[in-house]
PDB file of C-alpha atoms in Angstrom:
ATOM      1  CA  MET C   1      17.340   6.277 -22.732  1.00 52.00           C
ATOM      2  CA  LYS C   2      16.966   7.719 -19.685  1.00 69.00           C
ATOM      3  CA  GLN C   3      14.843   5.723 -17.040  1.00 76.00           C
ATOM      4  CA  PRO C   4      11.322   7.463 -16.028  1.00 91.00           C
ATOM      5  CA  LYS C   5      10.599   7.897 -13.010  1.00 96.00           C
ATOM      6  CA  ILE C   6       8.375   5.907 -10.033  1.00 98.00           C
ATOM      7  CA  LEU C   7       5.274   7.744  -9.724  1.00 98.00           C
ATOM      8  CA  ILE C   8       4.050   8.066  -6.469  1.00 98.00           C
ATOM      9  CA  VAL C   9       0.257   9.071  -5.757  1.00 98.00           C
ATOM     10  CA  LYS C  10      -0.307  10.775  -2.560  1.00 98.00           C
ATOM     11  CA  THR C  11      -3.515  10.077  -1.136  1.00 98.00           C
ATOM     12  CA  GLY C  12      -3.706  12.062   1.866  1.00 98.00           C
ATOM     13  CA  ASP C  13      -1.286  13.352   4.955  1.00 98.00           C
ATOM     14  CA  THR C  14      -0.036  11.410   8.629  1.00 98.00           C
ATOM     15  CA  PHE C  15      -0.863  12.508  11.635  1.00 98.00           C
ATOM     16  CA  ALA C  16       1.149  15.385  12.182  1.00 98.00           C
ATOM     17  CA  ASP C  17       3.259  14.290  14.784  1.00 98.00           C
ATOM     18  CA  LEU C  18       4.981  11.711  12.552  1.00 98.00           C
ATOM     19  CA  ILE C  19       5.171  14.272   9.531  1.00 98.00           C
ATOM     20  CA  CYS C  20       7.985  15.597  12.010  1.00 98.00           C
ATOM     21  CA  SER C  21       9.290  12.572  13.351  1.00 98.00           C
ATOM     22  CA  PHE C  22       9.298  10.511   9.933  1.00 98.00           C
ATOM     23  CA  GLY C  23       8.048  12.393   7.411  1.00 98.00           C
ATOM     24  CA  ASN C  24       4.807  11.946   5.060  1.00 98.00           C
ATOM     25  CA  PHE C  25       3.673   9.075   3.418  1.00 98.00           C
ATOM     26  CA  GLU C  26       5.400   9.566   0.072  1.00 98.00           C
ATOM     27  CA  ASP C  27       8.538  10.001   1.888  1.00 98.00           C
ATOM     28  CA  TRP C  28       8.436   6.644   3.526  1.00 98.00           C
ATOM     29  CA  ILE C  29       7.638   5.148   0.131  1.00 98.00           C
ATOM     30  CA  ARG C  30      10.880   6.861  -1.723  1.00 98.00           C
ATOM     31  CA  GLN C  31      12.871   5.409   1.092  1.00 98.00           C
ATOM     32  CA  GLY C  32      11.425   2.372   1.202  1.00 98.00           C
ATOM     33  CA  LEU C  33      12.101   2.165  -3.084  1.00 98.00           C
ATOM     34  CA  GLY C  34      15.578   3.369  -2.265  1.00 97.00           C
ATOM     35  CA  VAL C  35      15.317   5.861  -4.943  1.00 96.00           C
ATOM     36  CA  GLY C  36      16.801   9.846  -4.728  1.00 94.00           C
ATOM     37  CA  GLU C  37      14.073  12.287  -4.551  1.00 93.00           C
ATOM     38  CA  ASN C  38      14.714  13.153  -8.683  1.00 95.00           C
ATOM     39  CA  GLN C  39      13.894   9.721  -9.252  1.00 96.00           C
ATOM     40  CA  ILE C  40      10.582  10.471  -8.138  1.00 97.00           C
ATOM     41  CA  ARG C  41       7.192  11.733  -9.647  1.00 97.00           C
ATOM     42  CA  LEU C  42       4.790  12.874  -6.717  1.00 98.00           C
ATOM     43  CA  VAL C  43       1.121  13.416  -7.848  1.00 98.00           C
ATOM     44  CA  ASN C  44      -1.152  14.888  -4.659  1.00 98.00           C
ATOM     45  CA  ALA C  45      -4.431  13.444  -5.733  1.00 98.00           C
ATOM     46  CA  PRO C  46      -6.769  15.476  -2.895  1.00 98.00           C
ATOM     47  CA  ALA C  47      -5.200  18.485  -4.542  1.00 98.00           C
ATOM     48  CA  PHE C  48      -6.230  17.252  -8.122  1.00 98.00           C
ATOM     49  CA  GLU C  49      -2.971  17.524  -9.195  1.00 98.00           C
ATOM     50  CA  VAL C  50      -3.254  16.071 -12.653  1.00 98.00           C
ATOM     51  CA  LEU C  51      -2.235  12.126 -13.320  1.00 98.00           C
ATOM     52  CA  PRO C  52       0.274  11.397 -15.845  1.00 97.00           C
ATOM     53  CA  GLU C  53      -0.739   9.068 -19.084  1.00 96.00           C
ATOM     54  CA  PRO C  54       0.408   5.421 -18.833  1.00 95.00           C
ATOM     55  CA  GLY C  55       3.415   4.929 -20.524  1.00 90.00           C
ATOM     56  CA  THR C  56       5.308   8.521 -19.176  1.00 95.00           C
ATOM     57  CA  PHE C  57       6.794   6.684 -15.871  1.00 97.00           C
ATOM     58  CA  SER C  58       7.883   3.282 -15.110  1.00 96.00           C
ATOM     59  CA  GLY C  59       5.816   2.439 -12.379  1.00 98.00           C
ATOM     60  CA  ALA C  60       3.516   3.889  -9.465  1.00 98.00           C
ATOM     61  CA  VAL C  61       3.076   3.148  -6.057  1.00 98.00           C
ATOM     62  CA  ILE C  62      -0.545   4.186  -4.620  1.00 98.00           C
ATOM     63  CA  ALA C  63      -0.200   5.434  -1.101  1.00 98.00           C
ATOM     64  CA  GLY C  64      -2.200   4.923   2.348  1.00 98.00           C
ATOM     65  CA  SER C  65      -4.591   7.524   3.688  1.00 98.00           C
ATOM     66  CA  HIS C  66      -7.043   8.360   6.554  1.00 98.00           C
ATOM     67  CA  ALA C  67      -9.464   8.614   4.107  1.00 98.00           C
ATOM     68  CA  MET C  68     -12.216   5.786   3.645  1.00 98.00           C
ATOM     69  CA  VAL C  69     -12.778   4.478  -0.198  1.00 98.00           C
ATOM     70  CA  THR C  70     -16.478   3.953   0.368  1.00 98.00           C
ATOM     71  CA  GLN C  71     -16.739   7.909   0.640  1.00 98.00           C
ATOM     72  CA  ASN C  72     -15.969   8.012  -3.166  1.00 98.00           C
ATOM     73  CA  LEU C  73     -14.079  11.421  -2.924  1.00 98.00           C
ATOM     74  CA  ASP C  74     -14.036  13.227  -5.809  1.00 98.00           C
ATOM     75  CA  TRP C  75     -10.113  12.934  -6.079  1.00 98.00           C
ATOM     76  CA  SER C  76     -10.200   8.996  -5.512  1.00 98.00           C
ATOM     77  CA  LEU C  77     -12.914   8.567  -8.335  1.00 98.00           C
ATOM     78  CA  ASN C  78     -10.471   9.924 -10.672  1.00 98.00           C
ATOM     79  CA  VAL C  79      -7.474   7.812  -9.208  1.00 98.00           C
ATOM     80  CA  GLU C  80      -9.916   5.161  -9.280  1.00 98.00           C
ATOM     81  CA  ALA C  81     -10.446   5.792 -13.251  1.00 98.00           C
ATOM     82  CA  TRP C  82      -7.109   6.150 -14.489  1.00 98.00           C
ATOM     83  CA  LEU C  83      -5.561   3.170 -12.201  1.00 98.00           C
ATOM     84  CA  ALA C  84      -8.199   1.112 -14.383  1.00 97.00           C
ATOM     85  CA  ARG C  85      -6.426   2.819 -17.683  1.00 97.00           C
ATOM     86  CA  VAL C  86      -3.040   2.069 -16.526  1.00 98.00           C
ATOM     87  CA  VAL C  87      -3.344  -1.740 -15.557  1.00 97.00           C
ATOM     88  CA  THR C  88      -4.590  -2.234 -18.665  1.00 96.00           C
ATOM     89  CA  ALA C  89      -1.404  -0.738 -19.643  1.00 96.00           C
ATOM     90  CA  GLY C  90       0.481  -2.988 -18.208  1.00 96.00           C
ATOM     91  CA  VAL C  91       2.685  -0.703 -15.786  1.00 97.00           C
ATOM     92  CA  PRO C  92       4.054  -1.774 -12.753  1.00 98.00           C
ATOM     93  CA  VAL C  93       1.207  -0.770  -9.819  1.00 98.00           C
ATOM     94  CA  LEU C  94       2.118  -0.836  -6.063  1.00 98.00           C
ATOM     95  CA  GLY C  95      -1.316   0.279  -3.934  1.00 98.00           C
ATOM     96  CA  ILE C  96      -0.822   0.305  -0.328  1.00 98.00           C
ATOM     97  CA  CYS C  97      -3.829   0.041   2.100  1.00 98.00           C
ATOM     98  CA  TYR C  98      -5.773   2.898   0.861  1.00 98.00           C
ATOM     99  CA  GLY C  99      -4.206   2.106  -2.811  1.00 98.00           C
ATOM    100  CA  HIS C 100      -4.628  -1.062  -2.320  1.00 98.00           C
ATOM    101  CA  GLN C 101      -8.384  -1.263  -1.633  1.00 98.00           C
ATOM    102  CA  LEU C 102      -8.945   1.688  -4.024  1.00 98.00           C
ATOM    103  CA  LEU C 103      -6.921  -0.814  -7.337  1.00 98.00           C
ATOM    104  CA  ALA C 104      -9.183  -3.552  -6.088  1.00 98.00           C
ATOM    105  CA  LYS C 105     -12.299  -1.290  -6.674  1.00 98.00           C
ATOM    106  CA  ALA C 106     -11.278  -0.065 -10.062  1.00 98.00           C
ATOM    107  CA  MET C 107     -10.919  -3.343 -11.511  1.00 98.00           C
ATOM    108  CA  SER C 108     -14.938  -4.594 -10.254  1.00 98.00           C
ATOM    109  CA  GLY C 109     -13.344  -5.923  -6.614  1.00 98.00           C
ATOM    110  CA  LYS C 110     -15.495  -4.930  -3.580  1.00 98.00           C
ATOM    111  CA  VAL C 111     -14.393  -2.892  -0.430  1.00 98.00           C
ATOM    112  CA  ASP C 112     -16.147  -1.546   2.521  1.00 98.00           C
ATOM    113  CA  PHE C 113     -15.380  -1.151   6.369  1.00 98.00           C
ATOM    114  CA  HIS C 114     -13.883  -4.820   7.892  1.00 97.00           C
ATOM    115  CA  PRO C 115     -16.687  -7.096   9.834  1.00 95.00           C
ATOM    116  CA  ASP C 116     -14.633  -7.203  12.654  1.00 93.00           C
ATOM    117  CA  GLY C 117     -13.156  -3.846  12.470  1.00 93.00           C
ATOM    118  CA  LEU C 118      -9.904  -2.137  12.777  1.00 96.00           C
ATOM    119  CA  GLU C 119      -6.408  -4.013  12.074  1.00 97.00           C
ATOM    120  CA  ILE C 120      -3.391  -2.761  14.060  1.00 98.00           C
ATOM    121  CA  GLY C 121      -0.266  -3.521  15.088  1.00 98.00           C
ATOM    122  CA  THR C 122       2.525  -5.560  13.898  1.00 98.00           C
ATOM    123  CA  ALA C 123       0.585  -8.963  12.761  1.00 98.00           C
ATOM    124  CA  SER C 124       1.462 -12.368  10.630  1.00 98.00           C
ATOM    125  CA  ILE C 125       0.877 -12.601   7.229  1.00 98.00           C
ATOM    126  CA  THR C 126       0.956 -15.848   5.485  1.00 98.00           C
ATOM    127  CA  LEU C 127       1.890 -16.553   1.989  1.00 98.00           C
ATOM    128  CA  THR C 128      -0.840 -18.516  -0.675  1.00 98.00           C
ATOM    129  CA  ALA C 129       1.027 -20.979  -2.675  1.00 98.00           C
ATOM    130  CA  ASP C 130       0.604 -18.899  -5.798  1.00 98.00           C
ATOM    131  CA  ALA C 131       2.577 -16.228  -4.181  1.00 98.00           C
ATOM    132  CA  LEU C 132       5.731 -18.715  -4.362  1.00 95.00           C
ATOM    133  CA  SER C 133       6.153 -17.631  -8.161  1.00 97.00           C
ATOM    134  CA  ASP C 134       4.945 -14.003  -7.678  1.00 98.00           C
ATOM    135  CA  PRO C 135       7.374 -11.792  -9.165  1.00 97.00           C
ATOM    136  CA  LEU C 136       6.947  -9.520  -6.181  1.00 98.00           C
ATOM    137  CA  PHE C 137       6.703 -11.840  -3.649  1.00 98.00           C
ATOM    138  CA  GLN C 138       8.457 -14.868  -4.465  1.00 96.00           C
ATOM    139  CA  GLY C 139      11.655 -15.390  -2.400  1.00 94.00           C
ATOM    140  CA  LEU C 140       9.871 -14.104   0.760  1.00 97.00           C
ATOM    141  CA  PRO C 141       9.713 -16.718   3.653  1.00 97.00           C
ATOM    142  CA  PRO C 142       6.367 -18.175   4.008  1.00 98.00           C
ATOM    143  CA  VAL C 143       5.313 -16.240   7.205  1.00 98.00           C
ATOM    144  CA  PHE C 144       6.567 -12.933   7.995  1.00 98.00           C
ATOM    145  CA  ASN C 145       5.456  -9.900  10.494  1.00 98.00           C
ATOM    146  CA  ALA C 146       4.117  -6.799   8.427  1.00 98.00           C
ATOM    147  CA  HIS C 147       2.917  -3.418   9.746  1.00 98.00           C
ATOM    148  CA  THR C 148      -1.591  -3.149   9.998  1.00 98.00           C
ATOM    149  CA  CYS C 149      -3.225  -0.061  10.357  1.00 98.00           C
ATOM    150  CA  HIS C 150      -6.859  -0.325   8.442  1.00 98.00           C
ATOM    151  CA  SER C 151     -10.651  -0.605   8.887  1.00 97.00           C
ATOM    152  CA  GLN C 152     -11.578  -0.989   5.462  1.00 98.00           C
ATOM    153  CA  THR C 153     -10.784  -3.839   3.510  1.00 98.00           C
ATOM    154  CA  VAL C 154     -10.832  -5.658   0.309  1.00 98.00           C
ATOM    155  CA  LEU C 155     -14.013  -8.094   0.770  1.00 98.00           C
ATOM    156  CA  THR C 156     -14.032  -9.582  -2.553  1.00 98.00           C
ATOM    157  CA  LEU C 157     -11.130  -9.421  -4.920  1.00 98.00           C
ATOM    158  CA  PRO C 158     -11.479  -7.972  -8.507  1.00 98.00           C
ATOM    159  CA  PRO C 159     -12.188 -10.681 -11.297  1.00 98.00           C
ATOM    160  CA  GLY C 160      -9.073 -12.802 -11.877  1.00 97.00           C
ATOM    161  CA  ALA C 161      -7.001 -11.605  -9.317  1.00 98.00           C
ATOM    162  CA  VAL C 162      -4.412 -14.032  -8.082  1.00 98.00           C
ATOM    163  CA  HIS C 163      -4.663 -13.846  -4.255  1.00 98.00           C
ATOM    164  CA  LEU C 164      -0.990 -13.816  -2.273  1.00 98.00           C
ATOM    165  CA  ALA C 165      -1.182 -13.281   0.879  1.00 98.00           C
ATOM    166  CA  LYS C 166      -3.473 -13.696   4.259  1.00 98.00           C
ATOM    167  CA  ASN C 167      -4.014 -13.809   7.947  1.00 98.00           C
ATOM    168  CA  THR C 168      -6.307 -14.654  10.758  1.00 97.00           C
ATOM    169  CA  HIS C 169      -8.152 -11.174  10.263  1.00 97.00           C
ATOM    170  CA  ASP C 170      -8.205 -10.606   6.817  1.00 97.00           C
ATOM    171  CA  PRO C 171      -8.382 -13.197   4.026  1.00 97.00           C
ATOM    172  CA  HIS C 172      -7.084 -10.820   1.256  1.00 98.00           C
ATOM    173  CA  HIS C 173      -3.579  -9.001   2.321  1.00 98.00           C
ATOM    174  CA  ALA C 174      -2.725  -9.278  -0.834  1.00 98.00           C
ATOM    175  CA  PHE C 175      -3.343  -9.534  -4.736  1.00 98.00           C
ATOM    176  CA  ARG C 176      -2.395  -9.562  -8.220  1.00 98.00           C
ATOM    177  CA  LEU C 177      -3.787  -8.589 -11.136  1.00 98.00           C
ATOM    178  CA  GLY C 178      -2.292  -9.424 -14.672  1.00 96.00           C
ATOM    179  CA  PRO C 179       1.265  -9.547 -14.735  1.00 96.00           C
ATOM    180  CA  ALA C 180       2.253  -6.379 -12.656  1.00 97.00           C
ATOM    181  CA  ALA C 181      -0.308  -4.624 -10.320  1.00 98.00           C
ATOM    182  CA  TRP C 182      -0.455  -5.866  -6.653  1.00 98.00           C
ATOM    183  CA  GLY C 183      -1.949  -4.407  -3.598  1.00 98.00           C
ATOM    184  CA  VAL C 184      -1.263  -5.027  -0.567  1.00 98.00           C
ATOM    185  CA  GLN C 185      -2.924  -4.043   2.459  1.00 98.00           C
ATOM    186  CA  PHE C 186      -0.143  -3.886   5.082  1.00 98.00           C
ATOM    187  CA  HIS C 187       2.782  -1.226   5.002  1.00 98.00           C
ATOM    188  CA  PRO C 188       5.587  -2.260   4.094  1.00 98.00           C
ATOM    189  CA  GLU C 189       6.642   1.599   4.097  1.00 98.00           C
ATOM    190  CA  TYR C 190       6.462   1.858   8.079  1.00 98.00           C
ATOM    191  CA  THR C 191       8.868   1.200  10.287  1.00 98.00           C
ATOM    192  CA  HIS C 192       8.952   0.360  13.961  1.00 98.00           C
ATOM    193  CA  GLY C 193       9.064   3.967  15.110  1.00 98.00           C
ATOM    194  CA  ILE C 194       5.846   4.989  12.273  1.00 98.00           C
ATOM    195  CA  MET C 195       3.710   1.873  13.570  1.00 98.00           C
ATOM    196  CA  ALA C 196       4.417   2.987  17.006  1.00 98.00           C
ATOM    197  CA  GLY C 197       2.712   6.683  16.198  1.00 98.00           C
ATOM    198  CA  TYR C 198       0.440   4.815  14.581  1.00 98.00           C
ATOM    199  CA  ILE C 199      -0.880   3.200  18.111  1.00 98.00           C
ATOM    200  CA  ARG C 200      -0.159   6.097  19.817  1.00 98.00           C
ATOM    201  CA  ASN C 201      -2.212   8.416  18.025  1.00 98.00           C
ATOM    202  CA  MET C 202      -5.049   5.768  17.950  1.00 97.00           C
ATOM    203  CA  SER C 203      -4.984   4.613  21.238  1.00 97.00           C
ATOM    204  CA  PRO C 204      -8.827   6.023  21.938  1.00 96.00           C
ATOM    205  CA  VAL C 205      -9.567   4.128  18.860  1.00 95.00           C
ATOM    206  CA  ILE C 206      -8.234   0.958  20.368  1.00 96.00           C
ATOM    207  CA  GLN C 207      -9.470   1.495  23.759  1.00 96.00           C
ATOM    208  CA  ALA C 208     -13.127   1.603  22.251  1.00 93.00           C
ATOM    209  CA  LEU C 209     -12.858  -1.514  20.484  1.00 90.00           C
ATOM    210  CA  GLY C 210     -12.171  -2.980  23.875  1.00 92.00           C
ATOM    211  CA  LYS C 211      -8.294  -3.630  23.240  1.00 93.00           C
ATOM    212  CA  ASP C 212      -4.986  -2.418  25.255  1.00 96.00           C
ATOM    213  CA  PRO C 213      -3.278  -0.116  23.586  1.00 97.00           C
ATOM    214  CA  ALA C 214      -0.340   0.039  25.797  1.00 97.00           C
ATOM    215  CA  LYS C 215      -0.131  -4.724  24.688  1.00 97.00           C
ATOM    216  CA  VAL C 216      -0.849  -3.691  21.179  1.00 98.00           C
ATOM    217  CA  GLN C 217       2.157  -1.427  21.508  1.00 98.00           C
ATOM    218  CA  GLN C 218       4.304  -3.996  23.414  1.00 97.00           C
ATOM    219  CA  GLN C 219       4.170  -6.560  20.215  1.00 97.00           C
ATOM    220  CA  VAL C 220       4.869  -4.347  17.778  1.00 98.00           C
ATOM    221  CA  THR C 221       8.424  -5.782  15.977  1.00 98.00           C
ATOM    222  CA  ASP C 222      10.895  -5.005  13.082  1.00 97.00           C
ATOM    223  CA  THR C 223       9.333  -6.380  10.089  1.00 98.00           C
ATOM    224  CA  PRO C 224      12.406  -6.513   7.388  1.00 97.00           C
ATOM    225  CA  GLU C 225      10.853  -9.138   5.080  1.00 97.00           C
ATOM    226  CA  ALA C 226       7.773  -6.724   4.357  1.00 98.00           C
ATOM    227  CA  GLY C 227      10.173  -3.844   3.836  1.00 97.00           C
ATOM    228  CA  ARG C 228      11.515  -5.589   1.449  1.00 96.00           C
ATOM    229  CA  LEU C 229       8.957  -5.140  -1.154  1.00 98.00           C
ATOM    230  CA  LEU C 230       9.602  -1.514  -2.228  1.00 98.00           C
ATOM    231  CA  ALA C 231      12.954  -1.891  -3.534  1.00 97.00           C
ATOM    232  CA  ARG C 232      11.912  -5.020  -5.353  1.00 98.00           C
ATOM    233  CA  PHE C 233       8.902  -3.248  -6.570  1.00 98.00           C
ATOM    234  CA  ALA C 234      11.743  -0.617  -7.882  1.00 97.00           C
ATOM    235  CA  MET C 235      13.655  -3.406  -9.876  1.00 96.00           C
ATOM    236  CA  LEU C 236      10.393  -4.733 -11.204  1.00 97.00           C
ATOM    237  CA  CYS C 237       9.814  -1.139 -12.618  1.00 96.00           C
ATOM    238  CA  ARG C 238      13.266  -0.595 -13.934  1.00 91.00           C
ATOM    239  CA  HIS C 239      12.938  -3.638 -15.329  1.00 83.00           C
ATOM    240  CA  HIS C 240       9.927  -2.840 -17.224  1.00 77.00           C
ATOM    241  CA  HIS C 241      11.082   0.232 -18.966  1.00 58.00           C
ATOM    242  CA  GLN C 242      14.029  -1.904 -19.772  1.00 62.00           C
ATOM    243  CA  THR C 243      11.507  -4.593 -21.498  1.00 59.00           C
ATOM    244  CA  TYR C 244       9.494  -2.103 -22.987  1.00 48.00           C
TER     245      TYR C 244
END
């Protein structure tokens, strides 16, 4: 039987200069998954492209966005309602940043602006004890670096969520719902160059917060452990298809 494709739900575009240099959100995700273009199905949610029925794809990645979940945009509400059905069906899901927050909101968590404002740059992420036996996170070091860029956050995890990762800025950097739905606030798809580009584009915002963009840039490092999560998610999607 032919392996169904992994779905990438596009929720917006990155900065124009980054698209020219590195591609767009969906390109970074595909590269991280380690699969060819013929193994991906892309749905552009802001263009109101139809979201497929659970069971017609092996897993779904919900991408990041420059939109805010609390805007309750029509296309976002569509994805939110669809996500609840996908999670209930047990299909593997990985929500990244905006996707992480949307997954939480879809399953009755609370999302809003972080009380301490923007988190941007390479940050240290600490796993919880539950992550040690998690199908996606097990085998990762207890503390690792990851790239971050978000103003909103999951203030309250959904009922029944398993808390998987945190740091000093955000207590909810990762969670799991049921056997196969994960949200990660950090960006496993970002490279060193992409993170540097975000800091460059957002320098005025960083300065407005009283921080030095140059110092934030200096702290950017490679994040191989975080990056491994996408390839591991692709493996879990293949395993799910073979099992079900």
